Coordinates of C-alpha atoms in Angstrom, one line a residue:
Chain A
M1 CA -55.7 8.7 18.4
N2 CA -58.1 9.5 15.6
N3 CA -58.2 10.4 12.0
Q4 CA -59.1 14.0 12.7
Q5 CA -55.6 14.7 13.8
S6 CA -53.8 17.4 11.7
T7 CA -51.4 16.4 9.0
I8 CA -48.6 18.0 11.1
D9 CA -48.8 15.0 13.5
Q10 CA -48.6 12.5 10.7
V11 CA -45.2 10.8 10.7
V12 CA -46.0 8.4 7.9
N13 CA -48.9 8.7 5.5
I14 CA -49.5 5.7 3.1
Q15 CA -52.2 5.6 0.5
N16 CA -52.8 2.9 -2.1
L17 CA -49.2 1.6 -1.7
S18 CA -48.5 -1.5 -3.8
H19 CA -45.2 -3.2 -4.1
F20 CA -43.9 -5.9 -6.5
F21 CA -40.9 -8.1 -6.6
G22 CA -39.3 -9.6 -9.7
E23 CA -39.7 -8.8 -13.4
G24 CA -41.9 -10.0 -16.3
K25 CA -43.5 -13.4 -15.7
L26 CA -41.9 -13.8 -12.3
K27 CA -43.4 -10.5 -11.1
K28 CA -45.2 -11.0 -7.8
Q29 CA -47.2 -8.5 -5.9
I30 CA -46.3 -8.3 -2.2
L31 CA -48.4 -5.4 -1.0
F32 CA -51.9 -4.5 -2.2
D33 CA -53.3 -1.0 -1.8
I34 CA -52.0 -0.3 1.7
D35 CA -53.5 2.6 3.5
L36 CA -51.9 3.4 6.8
T37 CA -51.1 6.6 8.8
L38 CA -48.7 6.7 11.8
Y39 CA -49.0 9.6 14.2
S40 CA -46.4 11.3 16.3
G41 CA -45.8 9.5 19.6
E42 CA -47.7 6.4 18.8
V43 CA -46.6 2.8 19.6
I44 CA -47.8 0.5 16.8
I45 CA -47.4 -3.3 16.6
L46 CA -47.5 -4.7 13.1
K47 CA -48.5 -8.4 13.2
G48 CA -49.0 -11.0 10.6
P49 CA -47.9 -14.5 9.4
S50 CA -44.6 -15.0 7.6
G51 CA -44.7 -13.8 4.1
S52 CA -47.5 -11.4 4.7
G53 CA -45.4 -8.4 3.6
K54 CA -44.6 -6.9 7.1
T55 CA -40.9 -6.6 6.5
T56 CA -41.4 -5.2 3.0
L57 CA -43.7 -2.5 4.4
L58 CA -41.2 -1.8 7.1
T59 CA -38.3 -1.4 4.6
L60 CA -40.4 0.9 2.4
M61 CA -41.3 3.1 5.4
G62 CA -37.7 3.2 6.5
G63 CA -36.4 4.3 3.1
L64 CA -34.4 1.1 2.8
R65 CA -36.2 0.1 -0.4
S66 CA -37.4 2.3 -3.3
A67 CA -41.2 2.6 -3.3
Q68 CA -42.9 1.8 -6.6
S69 CA -46.5 2.9 -6.8
G70 CA -49.1 4.6 -4.6
N71 CA -48.4 7.3 -2.1
L72 CA -45.8 7.1 0.6
Q73 CA -44.9 10.1 2.7
V74 CA -42.4 9.9 5.6
F75 CA -41.9 13.1 7.6
G76 CA -43.8 14.9 4.9
E77 CA -41.4 13.9 2.2
D78 CA -42.7 11.9 -0.8
L79 CA -40.6 8.7 -1.1
I80 CA -42.2 7.3 -4.3
G81 CA -39.4 7.3 -6.8
A82 CA -37.2 9.3 -4.4
S83 CA -33.5 9.8 -5.1
K84 CA -31.0 7.8 -3.2
K85 CA -29.8 10.9 -1.5
K86 CA -33.3 11.6 -0.2
L87 CA -33.7 8.1 1.1
V88 CA -30.4 8.3 3.0
Q89 CA -31.5 11.7 4.4
T90 CA -34.8 10.1 5.6
R91 CA -33.0 7.2 7.2
R92 CA -31.0 9.5 9.4
N93 CA -34.3 10.5 11.2
I94 CA -35.2 6.9 11.8
G95 CA -33.9 4.6 14.5
Y96 CA -33.7 0.9 13.6
I97 CA -33.7 -2.0 15.9
F98 CA -33.1 -5.4 14.4
Q99 CA -33.9 -9.0 15.4
A100 CA -30.2 -9.8 15.6
H101 CA -29.1 -6.6 17.2
N102 CA -26.5 -6.0 14.4
L103 CA -24.0 -4.2 16.6
L104 CA -20.5 -3.6 15.2
A105 CA -18.3 -6.3 16.7
S106 CA -15.1 -4.2 16.6
L107 CA -16.7 -1.3 18.5
T108 CA -17.5 -1.0 22.2
A109 CA -21.0 -0.3 23.3
R110 CA -20.3 3.4 23.6
Q111 CA -18.7 3.5 20.1
N112 CA -21.6 1.7 18.6
V113 CA -24.0 4.3 20.0
Q114 CA -21.7 7.1 18.8
M115 CA -21.8 5.8 15.2
S116 CA -25.5 6.9 15.2
L117 CA -24.7 10.4 16.6
E118 CA -21.8 11.0 14.2
L119 CA -24.2 11.1 11.3
H120 CA -25.6 14.3 12.6
S121 CA -23.3 17.2 11.9
E122 CA -25.4 19.5 14.1
I123 CA -24.4 17.6 17.2
K124 CA -21.2 19.0 18.6
A125 CA -18.2 16.6 18.7
S126 CA -17.6 17.3 22.3
D127 CA -21.2 16.3 23.2
I128 CA -21.2 13.0 21.3
K129 CA -19.4 10.9 24.0
Q130 CA -21.5 12.4 26.8
K131 CA -24.8 11.8 25.0
A132 CA -23.8 8.2 24.2
I133 CA -22.9 7.5 27.8
A134 CA -26.0 9.1 29.1
L135 CA -28.2 7.0 26.9
L136 CA -26.3 3.8 27.8
E137 CA -27.0 4.7 31.5
S138 CA -30.7 5.2 30.8
V139 CA -30.9 1.7 29.3
G140 CA -29.2 0.3 32.4
L141 CA -25.7 -0.3 30.9
G142 CA -23.8 2.5 32.7
D143 CA -21.2 0.0 33.9
H144 CA -20.8 -1.7 30.5
I145 CA -20.0 1.2 28.3
D146 CA -16.6 0.0 27.3
Y147 CA -17.6 -3.7 26.7
Y148 CA -17.5 -5.2 23.3
P149 CA -20.7 -6.9 22.0
Q150 CA -19.1 -10.4 22.3
N151 CA -18.9 -9.8 26.1
L152 CA -22.5 -8.8 26.5
S153 CA -25.6 -11.0 26.9
G154 CA -28.4 -11.1 24.3
G155 CA -30.5 -8.7 26.4
Q156 CA -27.6 -6.3 27.0
K157 CA -26.8 -6.3 23.2
Q158 CA -30.4 -5.4 22.4
R159 CA -30.3 -2.6 25.0
V160 CA -27.2 -1.2 23.2
A161 CA -29.1 -1.4 20.0
I162 CA -32.0 0.5 21.5
A163 CA -29.6 3.1 22.8
R164 CA -28.1 3.4 19.3
A165 CA -31.5 3.7 17.7
L166 CA -32.8 6.4 20.1
V167 CA -29.7 8.4 20.9
A168 CA -30.0 10.8 18.0
H169 CA -33.7 11.5 18.9
P170 CA -35.2 10.1 15.8
Q171 CA -38.8 11.0 14.8
M172 CA -39.6 7.3 14.3
V173 CA -38.2 3.9 15.5
L174 CA -38.6 0.8 13.3
A175 CA -38.1 -2.4 15.2
D176 CA -38.1 -5.8 13.5
E177 CA -38.9 -8.7 16.0
P178 CA -36.8 -7.1 18.7
T179 CA -37.7 -9.7 21.2
A180 CA -37.4 -12.8 19.0
A181 CA -33.9 -13.7 20.2
L182 CA -34.6 -13.1 23.9
D183 CA -36.3 -15.0 26.7
S184 CA -39.7 -13.7 27.8
K185 CA -38.5 -11.6 30.7
S186 CA -35.8 -9.8 28.8
G187 CA -38.1 -9.4 25.9
R188 CA -40.7 -7.8 28.1
N189 CA -38.1 -5.5 29.6
I190 CA -36.8 -4.5 26.2
V191 CA -40.2 -3.5 24.9
E192 CA -41.0 -1.6 28.0
L193 CA -37.7 0.2 27.7
M194 CA -38.5 1.1 24.1
Q195 CA -41.9 2.4 25.1
Q196 CA -40.6 4.4 28.0
L197 CA -37.8 6.1 26.1
S198 CA -39.9 6.9 23.1
R199 CA -42.6 8.4 25.4
Q200 CA -39.8 10.7 26.8
Q201 CA -38.7 11.7 23.3
G202 CA -42.2 11.7 21.8
C203 CA -41.2 9.5 18.8
T204 CA -43.3 7.0 17.0
I205 CA -42.5 3.3 17.3
L206 CA -43.4 0.7 14.9
I207 CA -42.7 -2.9 16.1
V208 CA -43.0 -5.8 13.8
S209 CA -43.6 -8.8 16.1
H210 CA -45.2 -12.2 16.4
D211 CA -44.8 -12.0 20.1
N212 CA -48.3 -12.0 21.7
R213 CA -46.8 -11.3 25.2
I214 CA -46.0 -7.7 24.3
L215 CA -49.1 -6.7 22.5
D216 CA -50.4 -4.7 25.5
V217 CA -47.7 -2.0 25.1
A218 CA -49.1 -0.9 21.8
D219 CA -51.5 2.0 21.2
R220 CA -52.6 0.4 18.0
I221 CA -52.3 -3.0 16.5
V222 CA -52.1 -3.4 12.7
E223 CA -52.4 -6.8 11.2
L224 CA -51.2 -7.7 7.7
E225 CA -52.3 -10.8 5.8
D226 CA -51.3 -11.7 2.2
G227 CA -50.2 -8.1 1.6
R228 CA -53.4 -6.4 2.8
I229 CA -54.2 -4.8 6.0
T230 CA -56.9 -6.8 7.8
V231 CA -56.9 -5.2 11.2
N232 CA -56.2 -1.6 12.3
D233 CA -57.4 -1.3 15.8
E234 CA -56.7 1.1 18.6
Q235 CA -56.4 -0.4 22.0
Chain B
M1 CA -13.3 13.2 16.4
K2 CA -15.3 10.5 14.5
T3 CA -14.9 6.9 15.6
P4 CA -12.0 5.6 13.6
L5 CA -13.8 2.5 12.3
S6 CA -11.2 1.5 9.8
W7 CA -8.5 1.2 12.4
L8 CA -10.8 -0.3 15.0
Q9 CA -11.9 -3.0 12.6
L10 CA -8.4 -3.8 11.6
S11 CA -7.0 -3.9 15.1
H12 CA -10.0 -5.8 16.5
E13 CA -8.7 -9.0 15.0
K14 CA -5.1 -8.9 16.0
V15 CA -3.9 -12.2 14.6
R16 CA -5.4 -11.5 11.2
L17 CA -3.8 -8.0 11.3
L18 CA -0.4 -9.5 12.1
I19 CA -0.6 -12.0 9.3
A20 CA -1.7 -9.2 6.9
L21 CA 1.3 -7.1 7.9
A22 CA 3.6 -10.0 7.6
G23 CA 2.3 -10.5 4.0
I24 CA 2.7 -6.9 3.1
G25 CA 6.1 -6.7 4.7
F26 CA 7.2 -9.7 2.7
A27 CA 6.0 -8.1 -0.5
D28 CA 7.9 -4.9 0.5
M29 CA 11.0 -6.9 1.3
L30 CA 10.9 -8.5 -2.1
M31 CA 10.7 -5.1 -3.8
F32 CA 13.5 -3.8 -1.6
V33 CA 15.8 -6.7 -2.4
Q34 CA 15.2 -6.4 -6.1
L35 CA 15.5 -2.7 -6.3
G36 CA 18.5 -2.8 -4.0
F37 CA 20.4 -5.3 -6.1
Q38 CA 19.6 -3.5 -9.2
N39 CA 20.8 -0.3 -7.8
A40 CA 23.9 -2.0 -6.4
L41 CA 24.6 -3.4 -9.9
F42 CA 24.4 0.1 -11.4
D43 CA 26.3 1.7 -8.6
S44 CA 29.1 -0.9 -8.6
S45 CA 29.4 -0.9 -12.4
V46 CA 29.8 2.9 -12.7
K47 CA 32.0 3.4 -9.6
F48 CA 35.1 3.3 -11.8
H49 CA 33.5 5.7 -14.3
K50 CA 32.6 8.2 -11.7
A51 CA 36.1 8.0 -10.2
V52 CA 37.9 8.7 -13.4
D53 CA 39.1 12.3 -13.4
G54 CA 38.4 13.4 -17.0
D55 CA 36.0 15.4 -19.1
V56 CA 35.8 13.5 -22.4
F57 CA 36.2 9.8 -22.9
L58 CA 37.1 7.8 -26.0
M59 CA 36.1 4.2 -26.5
S60 CA 36.0 1.8 -29.4
P61 CA 32.5 1.6 -31.0
Q62 CA 32.7 -2.2 -30.5
S63 CA 33.1 -1.8 -26.7
D64 CA 30.1 -2.8 -24.6
A65 CA 31.0 -2.1 -21.0
L66 CA 33.9 -2.0 -18.6
G67 CA 35.6 -5.3 -18.8
F68 CA 34.1 -6.0 -22.3
T69 CA 36.1 -3.4 -24.2
K70 CA 37.7 -3.6 -27.6
T71 CA 40.9 -1.8 -28.1
F72 CA 41.6 1.2 -30.4
S73 CA 44.7 3.1 -31.4
D74 CA 45.9 5.8 -28.9
R75 CA 46.7 7.9 -32.0
R76 CA 43.0 9.0 -31.9
L77 CA 43.6 10.2 -28.3
Y78 CA 46.7 12.1 -29.2
E79 CA 45.0 13.7 -32.3
S80 CA 42.6 15.3 -29.9
L81 CA 45.5 17.3 -28.4
A82 CA 45.3 19.4 -31.6
I83 CA 42.1 20.9 -30.3
D84 CA 42.4 24.1 -28.4
E85 CA 40.2 23.2 -25.5
V86 CA 42.1 19.9 -24.8
E87 CA 44.7 20.2 -22.0
S88 CA 46.0 16.6 -21.5
V89 CA 45.1 13.0 -22.4
V90 CA 45.7 9.7 -20.6
P91 CA 45.4 6.3 -22.2
V92 CA 44.0 3.5 -20.0
Y93 CA 44.5 -0.2 -20.5
L94 CA 42.0 -2.8 -19.1
N95 CA 42.4 -6.6 -19.1
F96 CA 41.2 -9.6 -17.1
G97 CA 43.9 -11.6 -15.6
S98 CA 44.1 -14.8 -13.6
W99 CA 45.0 -13.9 -10.0
K100 CA 46.4 -16.4 -7.6
N101 CA 45.2 -16.3 -4.1
P102 CA 48.6 -16.2 -2.2
V103 CA 47.2 -18.3 0.7
N104 CA 45.3 -21.2 -0.9
R105 CA 46.9 -20.9 -4.4
K106 CA 43.5 -20.9 -6.2
T107 CA 43.2 -18.7 -9.2
R108 CA 40.4 -16.3 -10.0
T109 CA 39.8 -13.7 -12.7
M110 CA 40.2 -10.0 -11.8
L111 CA 40.3 -6.8 -13.7
A112 CA 43.7 -5.1 -14.2
I113 CA 43.7 -1.3 -14.8
G114 CA 46.8 0.2 -16.3
F115 CA 47.7 3.8 -16.8
N116 CA 50.7 6.1 -16.6
P117 CA 51.3 6.7 -12.9
A118 CA 52.9 10.1 -13.5
N119 CA 49.4 11.6 -13.2
N120 CA 46.7 10.1 -11.0
I121 CA 43.4 9.9 -12.9
L122 CA 41.4 7.8 -10.3
N123 CA 39.6 9.6 -7.4
L124 CA 39.5 6.5 -5.2
P125 CA 40.7 6.1 -1.6
G126 CA 44.3 4.9 -1.5
V127 CA 45.2 5.6 -5.2
A128 CA 46.9 9.0 -4.7
E129 CA 49.0 7.8 -1.7
N130 CA 50.2 4.6 -3.2
L131 CA 50.4 5.2 -7.0
D132 CA 54.1 5.9 -6.9
Q133 CA 54.7 2.2 -5.9
V134 CA 53.5 0.9 -9.3
K135 CA 56.4 2.7 -11.0
L136 CA 58.5 -0.2 -9.8
A137 CA 58.5 -3.3 -12.0
D138 CA 55.7 -5.8 -11.3
F139 CA 54.3 -3.8 -8.5
V140 CA 50.5 -3.5 -8.3
L141 CA 47.9 -1.9 -6.0
F142 CA 45.2 -4.3 -4.7
D143 CA 41.5 -3.4 -4.3
D144 CA 40.8 -4.1 -0.7
K145 CA 37.0 -4.4 -1.5
S146 CA 37.7 -7.3 -3.9
R147 CA 35.9 -10.5 -3.0
I148 CA 37.6 -12.5 -0.2
E149 CA 38.4 -15.3 -2.7
F150 CA 41.3 -13.3 -4.0
G151 CA 43.0 -13.7 -0.6
P152 CA 43.4 -11.7 2.6
I153 CA 45.8 -9.3 1.0
P154 CA 45.1 -6.3 3.4
E155 CA 45.8 -8.6 6.5
L156 CA 49.0 -9.9 4.9
L157 CA 50.2 -6.4 4.2
K158 CA 49.9 -5.6 7.8
Q159 CA 52.3 -8.4 8.6
K160 CA 54.9 -7.6 5.8
P161 CA 55.5 -4.7 3.5
I162 CA 55.1 -6.7 0.2
V163 CA 52.9 -9.6 -0.7
N164 CA 54.0 -11.8 -3.6
T165 CA 51.6 -13.7 -5.8
E166 CA 51.0 -14.3 -9.5
L167 CA 48.9 -12.7 -12.2
D168 CA 48.6 -14.7 -15.4
S169 CA 51.5 -16.9 -14.1
R170 CA 53.8 -13.9 -13.8
D171 CA 55.1 -12.8 -10.4
V172 CA 53.5 -9.6 -9.1
K173 CA 54.2 -7.7 -5.8
V174 CA 51.4 -6.0 -3.9
S175 CA 52.7 -3.1 -1.7
G176 CA 49.6 -0.9 -1.4
L177 CA 45.8 -0.9 -1.4
F178 CA 43.0 1.1 -2.9
S179 CA 39.2 0.8 -2.7
L180 CA 36.9 0.3 -5.6
G181 CA 34.7 -2.8 -4.9
A182 CA 33.4 -5.7 -6.9
S183 CA 31.0 -5.1 -9.8
F184 CA 29.0 -7.5 -11.8
A185 CA 31.8 -7.6 -14.4
A186 CA 34.7 -7.9 -12.1
D187 CA 35.0 -9.5 -8.6
G188 CA 38.2 -7.8 -7.9
N189 CA 40.5 -5.1 -9.2
I190 CA 44.2 -4.1 -9.3
I191 CA 45.9 -1.0 -10.6
T192 CA 49.3 -0.9 -12.1
S193 CA 51.4 1.2 -14.5
D194 CA 51.0 1.0 -18.2
T195 CA 54.5 -0.4 -18.4
N196 CA 53.7 -3.1 -15.9
F197 CA 50.4 -3.8 -17.6
L198 CA 52.1 -4.6 -20.9
R199 CA 54.6 -6.8 -19.1
L200 CA 51.8 -8.7 -17.4
F201 CA 49.9 -9.2 -20.6
P202 CA 52.5 -9.7 -23.3
E203 CA 49.7 -10.3 -25.9
R204 CA 48.6 -6.7 -25.5
K205 CA 50.3 -4.1 -27.7
R206 CA 51.5 -0.7 -26.6
G207 CA 49.3 1.9 -28.2
L208 CA 46.2 -0.2 -28.4
I209 CA 44.1 1.1 -25.5
D210 CA 40.7 0.5 -24.0
I211 CA 39.7 3.9 -22.7
G212 CA 41.1 7.3 -23.6
V213 CA 40.7 10.0 -21.0
I214 CA 40.8 13.7 -22.1
N215 CA 41.1 16.6 -19.8
L216 CA 39.9 20.0 -20.9
K217 CA 41.6 23.3 -20.1
P218 CA 40.1 25.1 -17.1
G219 CA 37.1 27.2 -18.2
A220 CA 36.7 25.3 -21.5
N221 CA 33.1 24.8 -22.7
L222 CA 32.3 21.1 -22.6
E223 CA 29.7 21.2 -25.4
V224 CA 32.0 23.2 -27.7
A225 CA 34.9 20.9 -27.0
L226 CA 32.8 17.7 -27.5
A227 CA 31.6 19.1 -30.8
E228 CA 35.1 20.0 -31.9
I229 CA 36.5 16.6 -30.9
R230 CA 33.7 14.8 -32.7
R231 CA 34.3 16.9 -35.8
K232 CA 38.1 16.4 -35.9
L233 CA 38.3 12.7 -35.0
P234 CA 37.5 9.9 -37.4
Q235 CA 34.3 7.9 -36.9
D236 CA 36.2 4.8 -35.6
V237 CA 36.0 6.0 -32.0
D238 CA 33.0 6.8 -29.8
I239 CA 33.3 10.1 -27.9
F240 CA 31.4 10.5 -24.6
S241 CA 31.1 13.3 -22.0
K242 CA 31.5 11.9 -18.5
E243 CA 27.6 11.8 -18.1
E244 CA 27.3 9.8 -21.3
F245 CA 30.2 7.6 -20.3
I246 CA 28.4 6.7 -17.1
Q247 CA 25.0 6.4 -18.8
Q248 CA 26.2 4.1 -21.6
E249 CA 27.5 1.7 -18.9
I250 CA 24.2 1.7 -17.1
S251 CA 22.2 1.2 -20.3
Y252 CA 24.4 -1.7 -21.2
W253 CA 23.5 -3.5 -18.0
Q254 CA 19.9 -2.4 -18.1
D255 CA 19.0 -2.9 -21.7
S256 CA 21.5 -5.3 -23.2
T257 CA 21.7 -7.9 -20.5
S258 CA 19.0 -9.9 -18.8
I259 CA 20.1 -8.5 -15.5
G260 CA 18.1 -5.3 -15.6
F261 CA 15.1 -7.1 -16.9
I262 CA 15.3 -9.7 -14.1
F263 CA 15.3 -7.2 -11.4
T264 CA 12.5 -5.2 -12.9
L265 CA 10.5 -8.4 -13.2
G266 CA 11.4 -9.3 -9.6
T267 CA 10.1 -5.9 -8.4
A268 CA 6.9 -6.4 -10.4
I269 CA 6.4 -9.8 -8.9
G270 CA 6.8 -8.3 -5.4
F271 CA 4.2 -5.7 -6.3
V272 CA 1.7 -8.3 -7.7
V273 CA 2.2 -10.6 -4.7
G274 CA 1.5 -7.7 -2.4
T275 CA -1.5 -6.6 -4.4
V276 CA -3.0 -10.1 -4.2
I277 CA -2.3 -10.4 -0.4
V278 CA -3.9 -7.0 0.3
Y279 CA -6.8 -7.7 -1.9
Q280 CA -7.5 -11.0 0.0
I281 CA -7.3 -9.2 3.3
L282 CA -9.6 -6.3 2.3
Y283 CA -12.1 -8.6 0.5
T284 CA -12.4 -10.9 3.5
D285 CA -12.7 -7.8 5.7
V286 CA -15.5 -6.4 3.6
A287 CA -17.2 -9.8 3.3
N288 CA -17.1 -10.3 7.1
H289 CA -18.5 -6.9 7.8
L290 CA -21.3 -6.9 5.1
S291 CA -24.1 -7.1 7.6
E292 CA -22.6 -4.4 9.8
Y293 CA -22.2 -2.2 6.7
A294 CA -25.7 -2.8 5.7
T295 CA -26.8 -1.8 9.2
L296 CA -24.8 1.4 8.9
K297 CA -26.3 2.1 5.5
A298 CA -29.8 1.6 7.1
M299 CA -28.8 4.2 9.8
G300 CA -28.1 6.7 7.0
Y301 CA -24.4 6.3 6.2
K302 CA -23.7 7.1 2.5
D303 CA -21.9 4.7 0.1
S304 CA -19.0 7.1 0.0
Y305 CA -18.4 6.4 3.7
F306 CA -17.6 2.8 3.0
I307 CA -15.4 3.4 0.0
I308 CA -13.4 5.8 2.1
L309 CA -13.3 3.2 4.9
V310 CA -11.9 0.5 2.6
F311 CA -9.2 2.9 1.3
Q312 CA -8.3 4.0 4.8
E313 CA -7.8 0.4 5.7
A314 CA -5.7 0.0 2.6
V315 CA -3.4 2.9 3.5
I316 CA -3.2 1.8 7.2
L317 CA -2.1 -1.7 6.0
A318 CA 0.3 -0.2 3.5
V319 CA 2.0 2.0 6.1
L320 CA 2.0 -0.6 8.9
G321 CA 3.2 -3.4 6.6
F322 CA 6.0 -1.2 5.3
I323 CA 7.6 -1.0 8.7
P324 CA 8.5 -4.7 9.0
G325 CA 9.4 -4.7 5.3
V326 CA 11.9 -1.9 5.6
V327 CA 13.4 -3.3 8.8
V328 CA 13.9 -6.8 7.3
A329 CA 15.2 -5.4 4.1
T330 CA 17.8 -3.3 5.9
G331 CA 19.0 -6.4 7.7
L332 CA 19.1 -8.3 4.4
Y333 CA 21.1 -5.5 2.7
S334 CA 23.8 -5.7 5.3
L335 CA 23.9 -9.5 5.1
A336 CA 24.1 -9.4 1.3
A337 CA 26.6 -6.5 1.2
G338 CA 28.9 -8.7 3.4
A339 CA 28.4 -11.7 1.1
T340 CA 28.7 -10.0 -2.3
A341 CA 31.0 -7.0 -1.7
L342 CA 28.3 -5.0 -3.6
P343 CA 27.4 -1.5 -2.4
L344 CA 24.0 -2.5 -0.9
F345 CA 22.4 -0.3 1.6
M346 CA 19.1 1.3 2.4
T347 CA 18.6 4.8 0.9
T348 CA 15.9 7.3 1.8
N349 CA 14.9 7.6 -1.8
R350 CA 14.4 3.9 -2.2
A351 CA 12.4 3.7 1.1
I352 CA 10.1 6.5 -0.1
A353 CA 9.8 4.8 -3.5
V354 CA 8.8 1.5 -2.0
L355 CA 6.4 3.2 0.5
I356 CA 4.7 4.9 -2.5
L357 CA 4.6 1.6 -4.4
T358 CA 3.1 -0.1 -1.3
I359 CA 0.4 2.6 -1.0
I360 CA -0.4 2.3 -4.8
M361 CA -0.4 -1.5 -4.3
C362 CA -2.9 -1.3 -1.4
C363 CA -5.1 1.2 -3.2
I364 CA -5.3 -1.0 -6.3
S365 CA -6.4 -3.8 -4.0
G366 CA -8.8 -1.5 -2.3
S367 CA -10.4 -0.4 -5.5
I368 CA -11.1 -4.0 -6.5
A369 CA -12.3 -4.8 -3.0
V370 CA -14.8 -1.9 -2.9
R371 CA -16.9 -3.7 -5.6
K372 CA -17.9 -6.2 -2.9
L373 CA -19.5 -3.3 -0.9
S374 CA -22.5 -3.1 -3.2
A375 CA -23.5 -6.5 -1.7
A376 CA -24.3 -4.7 1.5
D377 CA -28.0 -3.9 1.0
P378 CA -29.8 -2.3 3.9
A379 CA -33.1 -3.8 2.6
D380 CA -31.8 -7.3 3.3
I381 CA -31.0 -7.0 6.9
F382 CA -34.5 -7.2 8.3

C-alpha cells in the first residue's frame, strides 16, 4: 500500500479532523488534526491507550457521530455536518463488530444475520435466508443456525456477529476490541476469520484492539495517543 | 418477509408476555363489565317503553322515569281524540305495591301496570295469550323474569292453575305469566286491568293516570300529528313520540342519576388502568432492548423502524390481551345476568368498541414509551 494509490481506492479519507466533547468551559478536545486514509481491502489495527480517542475516531468514521471540523470522507461522501439521513445511508455500507457481540437475544443466529440483509432492498427476499445460512456456514456455525445467542458460547456469538457484519458485503468493517471477551485461541480464530472473509470480499477492516497477539494479521498499524496519530506503519 | 422483530421480542419472554396479557385482559374485562351493566341498565329500563304499542305518549311534566311518575288527568288523553289523525287512546296506571312471596311470606316492592284489557298494548311474550284472565276480579299476570325473591310463581303455576298471594295486603290471584324482566327501577312486574289496579290501590283515583298512549290512524303523519296534539293540548302534559319516550327514560338514568356517571367513570378507570399497564410493559421492553436498538441503529436502521416496532408491539398486545378479556367478560355476563335478572350479554358492537378502545389504549401507551427510544444512541455502544 502506498500513497500514490488513486482516490478510487480510498475508502476513508481524513484530513485535519478534530473533535470536541462538551460545551463552553467544559469543552474538551479529543482528536487533534487527524490525517488518515484507508484503502480498499486493507486490514488496519488501531492501537492506543484508553482515552486516546480510538473509539471516537471509529464512531466518526462509522457515521455514528456527527463530525465537527476538518475533512472526513467515507466512500467518497463528505460526512462533515452531514444530515442524519446521509449518516444512516453510510452506516448501511459498513459492518460493525462489537466487543460485546450485541446480538439480539430474541432472535436466532440466522435471524440476527438476516436483520443486516433486510436493510438492503436490492437483495431479493427469497435470497435472504439462503445468504444468511451460507454465511453462518462459512463461519463454521452451519449446525447452529437456529440457536438463540444465550445457547451459544462467547466465540460462537462473536462468529454470528462477524457473519452479521459481513453478510451484506459492506465496503468496510469496523471492529471494536472483537477479541477482548474471548480466550486467546478463540480470539485468534476470530481475527483470522475476519481477515479471511474480508479478503474474499475485498473489504477494508479497521480493528481497534489492545491485543498484541493479533497484530500480525494487520497490513498497517496505526497508533493513537492523546488524540494524535503517533504511528502509521505498514507491516 | 422481514423478520417480525416485534412479535419475536414479545414472545421471547413468555412469562412476561402472559403477565402483560393478563393485565390487558383485566383492563378489558373492567371496561366490558362497566359497559355491559350500563347497557343492561338502559335496555332494561326501556324494555317496557319499547314494548308499548303506541305512536304518541303523554306524561305529566313532573314525571321522571318509569316508576317515578306523577299522575295527570285522563281528560287530556281523551281531548286528543278530537284530532283527525288520532285513532284510539289507552290510559295506563303505574304503581309500586308490596308483593308477598307466597312461599316464605316475605314482602318486596314490585311495579304494577294497569290498563284496560279490552285492547292489548304490550308487545311482550305472554301478554296477548293471558290478558283475558285479568278481566276477572283480583287476577294479575306475573312477570316470570322478576327477581327470584318474589317467589317461584312459574313453578307453582305448573302445579296448580292459580297461585294466591297478597299485594298491598289485598288478596290477588296469579293465573298467567308474561316476560318483561327486572329494571333498575323495578325488581319485578305484574300486569292487571285498570279496574283491578284501582281495587288494589284504593288511594289511586280513576282518571288520574301515569301514561297516556295514543294510537294514530294508519297512514297518519307522525310529525303532523305530534304538532297538532301539542297545539291542541294545554301545557300541563308532556307529549312524546315513541323515540322521545324511550330517549327521555335513558337520559333520566344517564344524566339525572349517578348511575350513568358511575359506569362511565368505571369504564374510564379500566381504560386508564390498561394504559398504565401497557405503558409499563412497553417501557420496560424498550429499556431492556436499548443496546440492541442502538446496535440496529448503528447497522443503519432508521428511527422510524423503532417507532413502528413499538406500535406493532402495542397493537399485538392489544389484540392478544383482548382475547382473554372478552372470554372472561362473557362468562361474567352470564353469571351476572343470572344473579341480577338484567339483560346482560356480549354484543358484537360492544366487543368491537372495547377492541378499538384497547387499541387506542395501547397506542397511547406506545406513544409515551417511544420517547425512551431516543436513549438508544449508536455512538454509545462502542
